[in-house]
Amino acid sequence: LENQAQILSGLANKKDIAFNFQSDSKQDFLAQGDKVKINQIFLNLVGNAIKFTPEKGKVDVSVGLEQISGDAYFINCKIIDTGIGISDEHLEKLSEPFYQIDSSATRNYQGTGLGLAIAKKLIELLGGDLVISSEKGIGSVFEFSVLVKKVEKDSLKIDKKELSWAEVKEMGETHPLKILLTEDNDLNLQLMKLMLNQLGFQYEVARNGEEAVEKVKEQDFDIVLMDVQMPIMNGLEATDEIRKLPKKRDLVIIGLSANVFDEDQMKAIESGMDDYLTKPIRLAVLAERLEHYYKKIIEKRKK
Ligand code: ADP
């Protein structure tokens, strides 16, 4: 990104725009991610900031890393400009394809109105979010995050067999895991099914904690995805029940909850859950966690 910024700063110079790039990442941090797509997003958003900022303005770009869990990290990028800004009414529609604020033939800025829509889609595809805030005549702030995976430098040499994204996607086929999805809410259930289907996993569904406990008694699952808030028996109680069953102490249980407070996470772990994901569950985060436990389960099977 720093290289890209260098190129973009040339563009900014031509317009006499003060361009500043800052990175807080530690030097020896090595990340695995989709370089081409991340570059495309960066180029588009920083390019826009320069394009829509008049001469003698300012564009500040900063990037940083944020750990999510284990070796999953977000690259966070913030682009601040003192450009023409965007009014509230336009802001809502901005990431729609072909949307341009000034589509008149005399508009000052050339473009297609596709860049932002594509950038937004790519960001979502990479497990992140795009947040735009702006004030007309003052300037704009574009913030995006994309998911990457931390790679140990040594592991690059020794363990070349790091799973690639494509491999993770085919994981469900190549190494089937038996997953029990426990979710009472219809919409959330649909979303989770979509994601598991996309990752190619086989799964069964339970609609509340009681059903989950029954299914776990009947069949051998590798992983239980357990909604925390459910009627009849909630996810914490169900986890507690499952842990009391013979031979179910090692069953991987991952909680799914809308609560983001540490306290709730503590409760989940106390009830005997192995892990905890906060809603909205992102495809990339889910894949990363499943991959993590998949490796553990395979290692155990080998022993
Ligand atoms: P274009 O090809 O027109 O640049 P984009 O999809 O990249 O298309 O952007 C869509 C519209 O959003 C632009 O035409 C512009 O009106 C507005 N826009 C994008 N970025 C900025 C920005 N940093 N400041 C002000 N307006 C912006």
mmCIF file of C-alpha atoms and ligand atoms in Angstrom:
data_model
loop_
_atom_site.group_PDB
_atom_site.id
_atom_site.type_symbol
_atom_site.label_atom_id
_atom_site.label_comp_id
_atom_site.label_asym_id
_atom_site.label_seq_id
_atom_site.Cartn_x
_atom_site.Cartn_y
_atom_site.Cartn_z
ATOM 1 C CA LEU A 1 0.000 0.000 0.000
ATOM 2 C CA GLU A 2 2.910 2.265 0.709
ATOM 3 C CA ASN A 3 4.129 1.741 -2.848
ATOM 4 C CA GLN A 4 0.707 2.610 -4.181
ATOM 5 C CA ALA A 5 0.604 5.689 -1.983
ATOM 6 C CA GLN A 6 3.900 6.780 -3.469
ATOM 7 C CA ILE A 7 2.413 6.674 -6.961
ATOM 8 C CA LEU A 8 -0.718 8.476 -5.828
ATOM 9 C CA SER A 9 1.265 11.197 -4.104
ATOM 10 C CA GLY A 10 2.610 12.110 -7.545
ATOM 11 C CA LEU A 11 -0.951 12.712 -8.682
ATOM 12 C CA ALA A 12 -1.619 14.800 -5.600
ATOM 13 C CA ASN A 13 1.510 16.871 -6.177
ATOM 14 C CA LYS A 14 0.290 17.867 -9.602
ATOM 15 C CA LYS A 15 -2.760 19.416 -7.955
ATOM 16 C CA ASP A 16 -0.708 20.964 -5.189
ATOM 17 C CA ILE A 17 -2.487 18.768 -2.642
ATOM 18 C CA ALA A 18 -0.701 17.981 0.605
ATOM 19 C CA PHE A 19 -0.589 14.190 0.653
ATOM 20 C CA ASN A 20 0.302 12.251 3.751
ATOM 21 C CA PHE A 21 0.603 8.470 4.204
ATOM 22 C CA GLN A 22 0.977 6.843 7.603
ATOM 23 C CA SER A 23 1.253 3.221 8.624
ATOM 24 C CA ASP A 24 1.299 1.926 12.188
ATOM 25 C CA SER A 25 2.129 -1.629 11.304
ATOM 26 C CA LYS A 26 5.122 -3.300 12.809
ATOM 27 C CA GLN A 27 7.789 -3.855 10.240
ATOM 28 C CA ASP A 28 8.032 -7.587 10.533
ATOM 29 C CA PHE A 29 4.333 -8.247 10.207
ATOM 30 C CA LEU A 30 3.647 -10.574 7.324
ATOM 31 C CA ALA A 31 0.070 -10.926 6.137
ATOM 32 C CA GLN A 32 -1.601 -13.205 3.662
ATOM 33 C CA GLY A 33 -4.432 -11.623 1.712
ATOM 34 C CA ASP A 34 -5.722 -10.790 -1.737
ATOM 35 C CA LYS A 35 -3.129 -8.233 -2.779
ATOM 36 C CA VAL A 36 -4.671 -7.393 -6.136
ATOM 37 C CA LYS A 37 -8.115 -6.681 -4.722
ATOM 38 C CA ILE A 38 -6.792 -4.734 -1.744
ATOM 39 C CA ASN A 39 -4.691 -2.614 -4.085
ATOM 40 C CA GLN A 40 -7.683 -1.997 -6.320
ATOM 41 C CA ILE A 41 -9.792 -0.795 -3.394
ATOM 42 C CA PHE A 42 -7.016 1.420 -2.099
ATOM 43 C CA LEU A 43 -6.306 2.914 -5.498
ATOM 44 C CA ASN A 44 -9.966 3.698 -6.075
ATOM 45 C CA LEU A 45 -10.650 5.347 -2.731
ATOM 46 C CA VAL A 46 -7.414 7.298 -2.474
ATOM 47 C CA GLY A 47 -7.722 8.164 -6.167
ATOM 48 C CA ASN A 48 -11.200 9.562 -5.544
ATOM 49 C CA ALA A 49 -10.003 11.584 -2.571
ATOM 50 C CA ILE A 50 -7.394 13.247 -4.771
ATOM 51 C CA LYS A 51 -9.800 13.595 -7.690
ATOM 52 C CA PHE A 52 -12.529 15.285 -5.648
ATOM 53 C CA THR A 53 -10.232 17.558 -3.682
ATOM 54 C CA PRO A 54 -9.512 20.950 -5.231
ATOM 55 C CA GLU A 55 -6.035 22.405 -5.544
ATOM 56 C CA LYS A 56 -4.185 23.231 -2.329
ATOM 57 C CA GLY A 57 -6.328 20.791 -0.367
ATOM 58 C CA LYS A 58 -5.221 17.937 1.840
ATOM 59 C CA VAL A 59 -5.470 14.142 1.722
ATOM 60 C CA ASP A 60 -4.429 12.020 4.703
ATOM 61 C CA VAL A 61 -4.174 8.267 4.449
ATOM 62 C CA SER A 62 -3.479 5.958 7.370
ATOM 63 C CA VAL A 63 -3.363 2.181 7.606
ATOM 64 C CA GLY A 64 -3.198 -0.036 10.646
ATOM 65 C CA LEU A 65 -3.702 -3.577 11.846
ATOM 66 C CA GLU A 66 -6.296 -4.872 14.268
ATOM 67 C CA GLN A 67 -6.277 -8.387 15.646
ATOM 68 C CA ILE A 68 -9.647 -10.144 15.542
ATOM 69 C CA SER A 69 -8.809 -13.569 16.838
ATOM 70 C CA GLY A 70 -5.850 -15.875 16.553
ATOM 71 C CA ASP A 71 -4.052 -15.011 13.364
ATOM 72 C CA ALA A 72 -6.993 -13.191 11.767
ATOM 73 C CA TYR A 73 -6.397 -9.464 11.402
ATOM 74 C CA PHE A 74 -8.130 -6.513 9.842
ATOM 75 C CA ILE A 75 -6.163 -4.061 7.759
ATOM 76 C CA ASN A 76 -7.912 -0.815 8.595
ATOM 77 C CA CYS A 77 -7.498 2.090 6.235
ATOM 78 C CA LYS A 78 -8.736 5.630 6.688
ATOM 79 C CA ILE A 79 -8.718 8.261 3.957
ATOM 80 C CA ILE A 80 -9.500 11.835 4.912
ATOM 81 C CA ASP A 81 -9.819 14.585 2.343
ATOM 82 C CA THR A 82 -10.662 18.270 2.419
ATOM 83 C CA GLY A 83 -12.502 17.935 -0.881
ATOM 84 C CA ILE A 84 -15.888 18.927 -2.230
ATOM 85 C CA GLY A 85 -17.693 16.611 0.186
ATOM 86 C CA ILE A 86 -20.977 14.760 -0.268
ATOM 87 C CA SER A 87 -24.422 15.783 0.966
ATOM 88 C CA ASP A 88 -26.459 13.409 3.158
ATOM 89 C CA GLU A 89 -28.992 12.588 0.455
ATOM 90 C CA HIS A 90 -26.266 11.519 -1.957
ATOM 91 C CA LEU A 91 -24.319 9.671 0.701
ATOM 92 C CA GLU A 92 -27.013 7.006 0.993
ATOM 93 C CA LYS A 93 -26.982 6.103 -2.694
ATOM 94 C CA LEU A 94 -23.284 6.531 -3.225
ATOM 95 C CA SER A 95 -22.225 2.918 -3.478
ATOM 96 C CA GLU A 96 -24.920 2.031 -6.008
ATOM 97 C CA PRO A 97 -23.511 1.167 -9.424
ATOM 98 C CA PHE A 98 -23.286 4.061 -11.902
ATOM 99 C CA TYR A 99 -24.294 6.581 -9.279
ATOM 100 C CA GLN A 100 -22.722 9.979 -9.775
ATOM 101 C CA ILE A 101 -23.647 13.092 -7.908
ATOM 102 C CA ASP A 102 -23.163 15.406 -10.838
ATOM 103 C CA SER A 103 -24.003 13.543 -14.041
ATOM 104 C CA SER A 104 -24.273 16.651 -16.186
ATOM 105 C CA ALA A 105 -22.168 16.869 -19.313
ATOM 106 C CA THR A 106 -20.377 19.859 -17.870
ATOM 107 C CA ARG A 107 -19.235 18.091 -14.740
ATOM 108 C CA ASN A 108 -15.733 18.900 -13.638
ATOM 109 C CA TYR A 109 -14.699 15.367 -12.862
ATOM 110 C CA GLN A 110 -14.519 12.470 -15.277
ATOM 111 C CA GLY A 111 -15.565 8.987 -14.275
ATOM 112 C CA THR A 112 -18.028 6.167 -14.597
ATOM 113 C CA GLY A 113 -19.656 6.013 -11.192
ATOM 114 C CA LEU A 114 -18.629 2.378 -10.926
ATOM 115 C CA GLY A 115 -15.473 2.651 -8.876
ATOM 116 C CA LEU A 116 -17.109 2.981 -5.494
ATOM 117 C CA ALA A 117 -19.667 0.243 -6.097
ATOM 118 C CA ILE A 118 -16.884 -2.139 -7.079
ATOM 119 C CA ALA A 119 -14.696 -1.099 -4.153
ATOM 120 C CA LYS A 120 -17.568 -1.726 -1.743
ATOM 121 C CA LYS A 121 -18.272 -5.183 -3.194
ATOM 122 C CA LEU A 122 -14.593 -6.120 -3.054
ATOM 123 C CA ILE A 123 -14.333 -4.951 0.546
ATOM 124 C CA GLU A 124 -17.325 -7.071 1.527
ATOM 125 C CA LEU A 125 -15.905 -10.016 -0.376
ATOM 126 C CA LEU A 126 -12.735 -9.676 1.688
ATOM 127 C CA GLY A 127 -14.738 -9.830 4.904
ATOM 128 C CA GLY A 128 -14.705 -6.121 5.647
ATOM 129 C CA ASP A 129 -16.777 -2.972 5.676
ATOM 130 C CA LEU A 130 -16.805 0.414 4.003
ATOM 131 C CA VAL A 131 -17.897 3.387 6.095
ATOM 132 C CA ILE A 132 -18.305 6.809 4.511
ATOM 133 C CA SER A 133 -18.891 10.063 6.324
ATOM 134 C CA SER A 134 -18.816 13.404 4.656
ATOM 135 C CA GLU A 135 -19.871 16.998 4.832
ATOM 136 C CA LYS A 136 -20.592 18.974 1.707
ATOM 137 C CA GLY A 137 -17.971 21.636 1.119
ATOM 138 C CA ILE A 138 -15.805 20.422 4.000
ATOM 139 C CA GLY A 139 -14.512 17.008 3.028
ATOM 140 C CA SER A 140 -14.958 13.250 3.311
ATOM 141 C CA VAL A 141 -13.745 10.309 5.334
ATOM 142 C CA PHE A 142 -13.662 6.866 3.737
ATOM 143 C CA GLU A 143 -12.817 4.018 6.070
ATOM 144 C CA PHE A 144 -12.471 0.400 5.066
ATOM 145 C CA SER A 145 -11.270 -2.829 6.569
ATOM 146 C CA VAL A 146 -10.279 -6.087 4.918
ATOM 147 C CA LEU A 147 -9.457 -9.391 6.479
ATOM 148 C CA VAL A 148 -5.967 -10.841 6.255
ATOM 149 C CA LYS A 149 -4.183 -13.673 7.938
ATOM 150 C CA LYS A 150 -0.991 -13.302 9.874
ATOM 151 C CA VAL A 151 1.760 -15.538 8.586
ATOM 152 C CA GLU A 152 4.798 -16.398 10.642
ATOM 153 C CA LYS A 153 7.918 -15.597 8.659
ATOM 154 C CA ASP A 154 9.513 -18.914 9.533
ATOM 155 C CA SER A 155 6.419 -20.869 8.646
ATOM 156 C CA LEU A 156 6.716 -19.576 5.104
ATOM 157 C CA LYS A 157 9.865 -21.584 4.620
ATOM 158 C CA ILE A 158 8.970 -24.681 6.584
ATOM 159 C CA ASP A 159 5.262 -24.991 6.079
ATOM 160 C CA LYS A 160 4.545 -24.077 2.506
ATOM 161 C CA LYS A 161 1.275 -25.906 2.792
ATOM 162 C CA GLU A 162 -0.645 -23.041 4.372
ATOM 163 C CA LEU A 163 -4.227 -23.394 3.265
ATOM 164 C CA SER A 164 -5.112 -20.951 0.517
ATOM 165 C CA TRP A 165 -8.443 -19.214 0.374
ATOM 166 C CA ALA A 166 -9.543 -21.461 -2.483
ATOM 167 C CA GLU A 167 -8.564 -24.498 -0.476
ATOM 168 C CA VAL A 168 -10.543 -23.288 2.498
ATOM 169 C CA LYS A 169 -13.525 -22.891 0.231
ATOM 170 C CA GLU A 170 -13.226 -26.459 -0.901
ATOM 171 C CA MET A 171 -12.547 -27.630 2.612
ATOM 172 C CA GLY A 172 -16.057 -28.920 3.050
ATOM 173 C CA GLU A 173 -15.544 -31.307 0.171
ATOM 174 C CA THR A 174 -11.964 -32.374 0.705
ATOM 175 C CA HIS A 175 -12.209 -32.866 4.454
ATOM 176 C CA PRO A 176 -15.803 -33.077 5.515
ATOM 177 C CA LEU A 177 -16.593 -31.836 8.975
ATOM 178 C CA LYS A 178 -19.925 -32.616 10.520
ATOM 179 C CA ILE A 179 -21.428 -29.392 11.741
ATOM 180 C CA LEU A 180 -24.503 -28.820 13.853
ATOM 181 C CA LEU A 181 -25.965 -25.369 13.307
ATOM 182 C CA THR A 182 -28.188 -24.220 16.165
ATOM 183 C CA GLU A 183 -30.183 -21.093 15.451
ATOM 184 C CA ASP A 184 -33.785 -20.112 16.196
ATOM 185 C CA ASN A 185 -34.042 -16.936 14.135
ATOM 186 C CA ASP A 186 -35.175 -17.571 10.538
ATOM 187 C CA LEU A 187 -33.163 -14.799 8.945
ATOM 188 C CA ASN A 188 -29.971 -15.630 10.807
ATOM 189 C CA LEU A 189 -30.479 -19.270 9.941
ATOM 190 C CA GLN A 190 -30.757 -18.397 6.248
ATOM 191 C CA LEU A 191 -27.573 -16.351 6.419
ATOM 192 C CA MET A 192 -25.630 -19.043 8.213
ATOM 193 C CA LYS A 193 -26.877 -21.688 5.757
ATOM 194 C CA LEU A 194 -25.801 -19.501 2.850
ATOM 195 C CA MET A 195 -22.316 -19.141 4.281
ATOM 196 C CA LEU A 196 -21.899 -22.813 5.128
ATOM 197 C CA ASN A 197 -23.154 -23.740 1.665
ATOM 198 C CA GLN A 198 -20.692 -21.356 0.106
ATOM 199 C CA LEU A 199 -17.881 -22.931 2.077
ATOM 200 C CA GLY A 200 -19.147 -26.332 1.000
ATOM 201 C CA PHE A 201 -19.884 -27.735 4.450
ATOM 202 C CA GLN A 202 -22.395 -30.390 5.403
ATOM 203 C CA TYR A 203 -24.534 -29.494 8.365
ATOM 204 C CA GLU A 204 -27.624 -30.329 10.364
ATOM 205 C CA VAL A 205 -29.897 -27.780 11.945
ATOM 206 C CA ALA A 206 -31.344 -27.550 15.457
ATOM 207 C CA ARG A 207 -33.798 -24.772 16.282
ATOM 208 C CA ASN A 208 -33.151 -24.433 20.009
ATOM 209 C CA GLY A 209 -30.788 -25.628 22.731
ATOM 210 C CA GLU A 210 -32.903 -28.622 23.676
ATOM 211 C CA GLU A 211 -32.941 -29.883 20.102
ATOM 212 C CA ALA A 212 -29.186 -29.355 19.895
ATOM 213 C CA VAL A 213 -28.562 -31.485 22.977
ATOM 214 C CA GLU A 214 -30.776 -34.245 21.558
ATOM 215 C CA LYS A 215 -28.938 -34.217 18.221
ATOM 216 C CA VAL A 216 -25.551 -34.290 19.901
ATOM 217 C CA LYS A 217 -26.673 -37.375 21.857
ATOM 218 C CA GLU A 218 -27.768 -39.115 18.648
ATOM 219 C CA GLN A 219 -24.893 -38.259 16.300
ATOM 220 C CA ASP A 220 -21.179 -37.547 16.321
ATOM 221 C CA PHE A 221 -20.585 -33.945 15.294
ATOM 222 C CA ASP A 222 -17.191 -32.263 14.918
ATOM 223 C CA ILE A 223 -18.357 -28.711 15.504
ATOM 224 C CA VAL A 224 -21.468 -27.121 16.974
ATOM 225 C CA LEU A 225 -22.293 -23.545 15.980
ATOM 226 C CA MET A 226 -24.490 -22.405 18.826
ATOM 227 C CA ASP A 227 -26.629 -19.295 18.906
ATOM 228 C CA VAL A 228 -26.550 -17.930 22.449
ATOM 229 C CA GLN A 229 -29.995 -16.298 22.662
ATOM 230 C CA MET A 230 -32.657 -18.931 21.976
ATOM 231 C CA PRO A 231 -36.051 -19.887 23.427
ATOM 232 C CA ILE A 232 -36.720 -23.103 25.406
ATOM 233 C CA MET A 233 -33.043 -23.659 26.162
ATOM 234 C CA ASN A 234 -30.436 -21.029 25.372
ATOM 235 C CA GLY A 235 -26.990 -21.697 23.979
ATOM 236 C CA LEU A 236 -25.177 -21.380 27.293
ATOM 237 C CA GLU A 237 -27.478 -23.892 29.016
ATOM 238 C CA ALA A 238 -27.264 -26.255 26.057
ATOM 239 C CA THR A 239 -23.458 -26.081 26.107
ATOM 240 C CA ASP A 240 -23.514 -26.830 29.813
ATOM 241 C CA GLU A 241 -25.731 -29.881 29.183
ATOM 242 C CA ILE A 242 -23.549 -31.110 26.326
ATOM 243 C CA ARG A 243 -20.403 -30.901 28.452
ATOM 244 C CA LYS A 244 -22.046 -33.178 31.025
ATOM 245 C CA LEU A 245 -22.538 -35.893 28.424
ATOM 246 C CA PRO A 246 -19.970 -38.682 28.284
ATOM 247 C CA LYS A 247 -17.401 -38.218 25.481
ATOM 248 C CA LYS A 248 -18.604 -34.725 24.574
ATOM 249 C CA ARG A 249 -16.024 -32.779 26.502
ATOM 250 C CA ASP A 250 -13.898 -32.250 23.404
ATOM 251 C CA LEU A 251 -16.683 -31.432 20.985
ATOM 252 C CA VAL A 252 -15.914 -27.997 19.525
ATOM 253 C CA ILE A 253 -18.679 -25.543 20.387
ATOM 254 C CA ILE A 254 -18.594 -22.046 18.890
ATOM 255 C CA GLY A 255 -21.048 -19.515 20.278
ATOM 256 C CA LEU A 256 -22.815 -17.031 18.000
ATOM 257 C CA SER A 257 -24.128 -13.917 19.641
ATOM 258 C CA ALA A 258 -25.150 -10.359 18.992
ATOM 259 C CA ASN A 259 -23.538 -9.241 22.240
ATOM 260 C CA VAL A 260 -20.131 -7.740 21.954
ATOM 261 C CA PHE A 261 -19.299 -7.197 25.606
ATOM 262 C CA ASP A 262 -16.391 -9.025 27.172
ATOM 263 C CA GLU A 263 -18.721 -10.133 29.938
ATOM 264 C CA ASP A 264 -20.870 -12.134 27.516
ATOM 265 C CA GLN A 265 -17.805 -13.667 26.018
ATOM 266 C CA MET A 266 -16.699 -14.689 29.512
ATOM 267 C CA LYS A 267 -20.086 -16.297 30.146
ATOM 268 C CA ALA A 268 -19.817 -18.220 26.898
ATOM 269 C CA ILE A 269 -16.381 -19.547 27.715
ATOM 270 C CA GLU A 270 -17.490 -20.373 31.263
ATOM 271 C CA SER A 271 -20.410 -22.401 29.958
ATOM 272 C CA GLY A 272 -17.856 -24.523 28.138
ATOM 273 C CA MET A 273 -17.794 -22.990 24.677
ATOM 274 C CA ASP A 274 -14.470 -23.098 22.882
ATOM 275 C CA ASP A 275 -14.947 -19.899 20.972
ATOM 276 C CA TYR A 276 -17.330 -17.078 20.387
ATOM 277 C CA LEU A 277 -18.247 -15.136 17.261
ATOM 278 C CA THR A 278 -20.129 -11.856 17.272
ATOM 279 C CA LYS A 279 -22.974 -11.193 14.863
ATOM 280 C CA PRO A 280 -23.136 -10.194 12.108
ATOM 281 C CA ILE A 281 -21.021 -13.245 11.344
ATOM 282 C CA ARG A 282 -18.719 -12.607 8.420
ATOM 283 C CA LEU A 283 -17.932 -15.279 5.907
ATOM 284 C CA ALA A 284 -14.187 -14.801 6.144
ATOM 285 C CA VAL A 285 -14.192 -14.911 9.939
ATOM 286 C CA LEU A 286 -16.324 -18.049 9.956
ATOM 287 C CA ALA A 287 -14.058 -19.719 7.395
ATOM 288 C CA GLU A 288 -10.980 -18.789 9.388
ATOM 289 C CA ARG A 289 -12.374 -20.218 12.614
ATOM 290 C CA LEU A 290 -13.602 -23.404 10.964
ATOM 291 C CA GLU A 291 -10.216 -23.841 9.334
ATOM 292 C CA HIS A 292 -8.540 -23.356 12.712
ATOM 293 C CA TYR A 293 -10.643 -26.024 14.431
ATOM 294 C CA TYR A 294 -10.541 -28.251 11.414
ATOM 295 C CA LYS A 295 -6.752 -28.447 11.693
ATOM 296 C CA LYS A 296 -7.006 -29.235 15.392
ATOM 297 C CA ILE A 297 -9.579 -31.953 14.823
ATOM 298 C CA ILE A 298 -7.522 -33.590 12.069
ATOM 299 C CA GLU A 299 -4.432 -33.570 14.281
ATOM 300 C CA LYS A 300 -6.394 -35.246 17.045
ATOM 301 C CA ARG A 301 -7.772 -37.863 14.659
ATOM 302 C CA LYS A 302 -4.248 -38.706 13.568
ATOM 303 C CA LYS A 303 -3.142 -39.451 17.133
HETATM 304 P P1 ADP B 1 -16.446 8.025 -10.557
HETATM 305 O O1 ADP B 1 -15.976 7.112 -11.629
HETATM 306 O O2 ADP B 1 -17.502 8.979 -10.997
HETATM 307 O O3 ADP B 1 -15.362 8.645 -9.771
HETATM 308 P P2 ADP B 1 -17.074 6.494 -8.183
HETATM 309 O O4 ADP B 1 -17.981 5.297 -8.082
HETATM 310 O O5 ADP B 1 -15.662 6.274 -7.838
HETATM 311 O O6 ADP B 1 -17.242 7.011 -9.641
HETATM 312 O O7 ADP B 1 -17.693 7.641 -7.317
HETATM 313 C C1 ADP B 1 -19.047 7.963 -7.439
HETATM 314 C C2 ADP B 1 -19.307 9.396 -7.084
HETATM 315 O O8 ADP B 1 -19.100 9.591 -5.685
HETATM 316 C C3 ADP B 1 -18.376 10.362 -7.755
HETATM 317 O O9 ADP B 1 -18.819 10.717 -9.044
HETATM 318 C C4 ADP B 1 -18.385 11.536 -6.788
HETATM 319 O O10 ADP B 1 -19.493 12.362 -7.045
HETATM 320 C C5 ADP B 1 -18.599 10.889 -5.431
HETATM 321 N N1 ADP B 1 -17.337 10.757 -4.656
HETATM 322 C C6 ADP B 1 -16.559 9.670 -4.561
HETATM 323 N N2 ADP B 1 -15.504 9.889 -3.748
HETATM 324 C C7 ADP B 1 -15.598 11.164 -3.332
HETATM 325 C C8 ADP B 1 -14.812 12.006 -2.459
HETATM 326 N N3 ADP B 1 -13.686 11.572 -1.854
HETATM 327 N N4 ADP B 1 -15.245 13.284 -2.254
HETATM 328 C C9 ADP B 1 -16.372 13.723 -2.847
HETATM 329 N N5 ADP B 1 -17.146 12.996 -3.673
HETATM 330 C C10 ADP B 1 -16.781 11.727 -3.906
#
